[in-house]
Amino acid sequence: MTKSVDKVYKVIQEEYGDEWTDTKTIANVAGLSRNVISIYLSQLYKEGKLVKKNGRPVLWKIAKNDVPFQNLIGHSGSLKDIVKKCQESIVYPPNGFPLIITGPSGVGKSFLAKDIYNEAKKMKVISDDAKFVTLNAADYANNPELLSSVLFGYKKGAFTGANEDTLGLIDQADNGYFFLDEVHT
């Protein structure tokens, strides 16, 4: 299957380059059914080799992986300075620099955090299998004891229902990224 996916990717590169094209057209050129092509295109999209534009029809083109934060609207315009600071925080010696991302609800703080994590993997600052762990702190606003057990883990028998040793989220995110969402003062 991998070889077929690679062939489809090569067809898109050679035939369309930087141009958007739809699934049906790719299927015709590759000589495969639309259903099979859809599976391959989804796989290439998940691997970051293609970008897609939702609509009717869905359009595809080769991803330009050399552009930092390419999925962030404004990455080369209004958010250019923010992107630069995010990149600097990733490589800040010795192990990166912690960030606080602020803004009103719905502006894309979680999206930016995930992009920072993906950029760190792309830059080989963290390994490809490093985890991105998220904790929504608002879920624990009225229960600090539960928050502690989620953050730091617990031992079997520490409380009723603790039937096994459990790693905390901080340990799970070791050598990766830990994103605290919805932290309020």
Short mmCIF file of C-alpha atoms in Angstrom, two decimals:
data_model
loop_
_atom_site.label_atom_id
_atom_site.label_comp_id
_atom_site.label_asym_id
_atom_site.label_seq_id
_atom_site.Cartn_x
_atom_site.Cartn_y
_atom_site.Cartn_z
CA MET A 1 0.00 0.00 0.00
CA THR A 2 2.85 2.38 0.80
CA LYS A 3 4.22 2.07 -2.72
CA SER A 4 0.84 2.98 -4.20
CA VAL A 5 0.58 6.01 -1.90
CA ASP A 6 4.04 7.13 -3.00
CA LYS A 7 3.03 6.75 -6.66
CA VAL A 8 -0.06 8.91 -6.10
CA TYR A 9 2.10 11.54 -4.37
CA LYS A 10 4.52 11.50 -7.31
CA VAL A 11 1.63 11.90 -9.78
CA ILE A 12 0.39 14.96 -7.89
CA GLN A 13 3.92 16.44 -7.78
CA GLU A 14 4.57 15.92 -11.47
CA GLU A 15 1.15 16.82 -12.85
CA TYR A 16 0.02 19.65 -10.58
CA GLY A 17 3.08 21.01 -8.71
CA ASP A 18 1.82 24.00 -6.72
CA GLU A 19 -1.71 23.97 -8.19
CA TRP A 20 -4.89 22.88 -6.40
CA THR A 21 -6.68 19.87 -7.88
CA ASP A 22 -9.66 17.72 -6.91
CA THR A 23 -9.92 14.05 -5.99
CA LYS A 24 -11.70 12.99 -9.18
CA THR A 25 -9.04 14.53 -11.44
CA ILE A 26 -6.24 12.85 -9.46
CA ALA A 27 -8.09 9.52 -9.69
CA ASN A 28 -8.40 9.85 -13.49
CA VAL A 29 -4.72 10.72 -13.96
CA ALA A 30 -3.54 7.98 -11.58
CA GLY A 31 -5.89 5.41 -13.16
CA LEU A 32 -7.44 4.45 -9.82
CA SER A 33 -10.95 4.62 -8.41
CA ARG A 34 -12.07 7.74 -6.58
CA ASN A 35 -12.59 5.73 -3.36
CA VAL A 36 -9.03 4.36 -3.38
CA ILE A 37 -7.59 7.79 -4.18
CA SER A 38 -9.57 9.31 -1.28
CA ILE A 39 -7.89 6.87 1.12
CA TYR A 40 -4.43 7.68 -0.25
CA LEU A 41 -5.05 11.42 -0.19
CA SER A 42 -6.21 11.26 3.43
CA GLN A 43 -3.09 9.31 4.34
CA LEU A 44 -0.83 11.83 2.58
CA TYR A 45 -2.69 14.66 4.34
CA LYS A 46 -2.16 13.02 7.77
CA GLU A 47 1.54 12.63 6.97
CA GLY A 48 1.73 16.35 6.20
CA LYS A 49 2.62 15.80 2.53
CA LEU A 50 -0.59 17.40 1.23
CA VAL A 51 -2.75 20.32 2.26
CA LYS A 52 -6.45 20.41 1.56
CA LYS A 53 -9.04 23.08 1.00
CA ASN A 54 -12.47 22.00 2.16
CA GLY A 55 -15.37 22.71 -0.14
CA ARG A 56 -17.24 21.08 -2.99
CA PRO A 57 -15.11 19.53 -4.32
CA VAL A 58 -12.29 19.16 -1.79
CA LEU A 59 -9.06 20.45 -3.32
CA TRP A 60 -5.53 19.15 -2.70
CA LYS A 61 -1.99 20.32 -3.29
CA ILE A 62 1.55 19.50 -2.21
CA ALA A 63 2.42 20.87 1.23
CA LYS A 64 5.35 23.23 1.44
CA ASN A 65 6.98 21.74 4.51
CA ASP A 66 9.75 24.28 4.60
CA VAL A 67 7.36 27.01 5.76
CA PRO A 68 7.17 27.21 9.58
CA PHE A 69 3.64 27.22 10.99
CA GLN A 70 2.18 26.98 7.47
CA ASN A 71 -1.27 25.99 8.80
CA LEU A 72 -1.51 29.16 10.90
CA ILE A 73 -3.43 31.91 9.12
CA GLY A 74 -1.19 34.97 9.07
CA HIS A 75 2.04 33.00 9.60
CA SER A 76 3.84 35.12 7.02
CA GLY A 77 1.82 38.30 7.60
CA SER A 78 0.17 39.66 10.73
CA LEU A 79 1.48 36.85 12.97
CA LYS A 80 5.01 36.81 11.57
CA ASP A 81 6.55 38.23 14.78
CA ILE A 82 4.62 35.75 16.93
CA VAL A 83 5.79 32.85 14.76
CA LYS A 84 9.39 34.05 15.08
CA LYS A 85 9.08 34.19 18.88
CA CYS A 86 7.53 30.71 18.94
CA GLN A 87 10.42 29.34 16.87
CA GLU A 88 12.93 31.02 19.19
CA SER A 89 11.21 29.47 22.22
CA ILE A 90 11.54 26.00 20.69
CA VAL A 91 15.33 26.21 20.33
CA TYR A 92 16.07 28.29 23.44
CA PRO A 93 18.94 26.57 25.31
CA PRO A 94 19.06 24.11 26.87
CA ASN A 95 15.56 22.60 26.44
CA GLY A 96 13.29 25.26 25.02
CA PHE A 97 11.50 28.09 26.77
CA PRO A 98 8.07 27.76 28.43
CA LEU A 99 5.36 29.90 26.84
CA ILE A 100 2.18 31.49 28.07
CA ILE A 101 -0.33 31.89 25.24
CA THR A 102 -3.11 34.30 26.16
CA GLY A 103 -6.20 35.54 24.39
CA PRO A 104 -9.98 35.35 24.36
CA SER A 105 -11.80 32.09 23.89
CA GLY A 106 -11.82 30.78 20.33
CA VAL A 107 -8.80 32.66 18.93
CA GLY A 108 -6.69 29.53 18.42
CA LYS A 109 -4.45 29.19 21.48
CA SER A 110 -4.70 25.38 21.40
CA PHE A 111 -4.07 25.40 17.65
CA LEU A 112 -0.93 27.51 18.13
CA ALA A 113 0.30 25.22 20.93
CA LYS A 114 -0.11 22.17 18.68
CA ASP A 115 1.70 23.98 15.85
CA ILE A 116 4.61 24.77 18.20
CA TYR A 117 4.79 21.08 19.13
CA ASN A 118 4.71 20.01 15.46
CA GLU A 119 7.40 22.55 14.57
CA ALA A 120 9.61 21.25 17.41
CA LYS A 121 9.28 17.72 15.97
CA LYS A 122 10.02 18.99 12.47
CA MET A 123 13.12 20.82 13.76
CA LYS A 124 14.19 17.59 15.53
CA VAL A 125 14.27 19.37 18.90
CA ILE A 126 12.03 16.59 20.23
CA SER A 127 11.72 13.05 18.94
CA ASP A 128 9.00 11.98 16.53
CA ASP A 129 7.37 9.88 19.25
CA ALA A 130 7.34 12.71 21.83
CA LYS A 131 3.86 13.27 23.23
CA PHE A 132 1.64 16.34 23.25
CA VAL A 133 -0.36 16.12 26.48
CA THR A 134 -3.22 18.50 27.23
CA LEU A 135 -4.93 19.24 30.53
CA ASN A 136 -8.04 21.40 30.70
CA ALA A 137 -7.45 23.00 34.12
CA ALA A 138 -11.01 24.35 34.28
CA ASP A 139 -12.23 20.77 34.81
CA TYR A 140 -10.42 20.73 38.17
CA ALA A 141 -11.13 24.30 39.40
CA ASN A 142 -13.07 23.12 42.45
CA ASN A 143 -11.04 20.00 43.22
CA PRO A 144 -7.31 20.68 43.76
CA GLU A 145 -6.71 17.21 45.22
CA LEU A 146 -7.96 15.56 42.05
CA LEU A 147 -5.86 17.99 40.00
CA SER A 148 -2.76 16.93 41.97
CA SER A 149 -3.40 13.25 41.31
CA VAL A 150 -3.94 13.92 37.59
CA LEU A 151 -0.78 16.04 37.32
CA PHE A 152 1.56 13.94 39.45
CA GLY A 153 -0.03 10.48 39.41
CA TYR A 154 -0.75 8.19 42.33
CA LYS A 155 0.11 4.84 43.84
CA LYS A 156 -2.18 1.85 44.12
CA GLY A 157 -4.25 2.12 47.31
CA ALA A 158 -3.64 5.86 47.80
CA PHE A 159 -7.41 6.42 47.82
CA THR A 160 -10.59 4.48 47.16
CA GLY A 161 -10.61 3.49 43.52
CA ALA A 162 -6.82 3.70 43.07
CA ASN A 163 -6.50 0.11 41.86
CA GLU A 164 -3.14 0.53 40.14
CA ASP A 165 -0.13 2.84 39.99
CA THR A 166 -0.86 5.66 37.54
CA LEU A 167 1.60 8.07 35.93
CA GLY A 168 0.70 11.73 36.11
CA LEU A 169 0.35 13.89 33.03
CA ILE A 170 3.65 15.63 33.75
CA ASP A 171 5.50 12.30 33.56
CA GLN A 172 3.53 11.28 30.48
CA ALA A 173 4.63 14.47 28.72
CA ASP A 174 8.30 13.96 29.63
CA ASN A 175 10.51 14.87 26.64
CA GLY A 176 7.42 16.18 24.83
CA TYR A 177 5.02 19.08 25.32
CA PHE A 178 2.55 19.66 28.15
CA PHE A 179 -0.24 22.13 27.39
CA LEU A 180 -2.27 23.53 30.29
CA ASP A 181 -5.50 24.81 28.80
CA GLU A 182 -8.06 27.10 30.44
CA VAL A 183 -5.81 28.24 33.29
CA HIS A 184 -7.56 31.07 35.12
CA THR A 185 -6.38 33.15 38.07
#
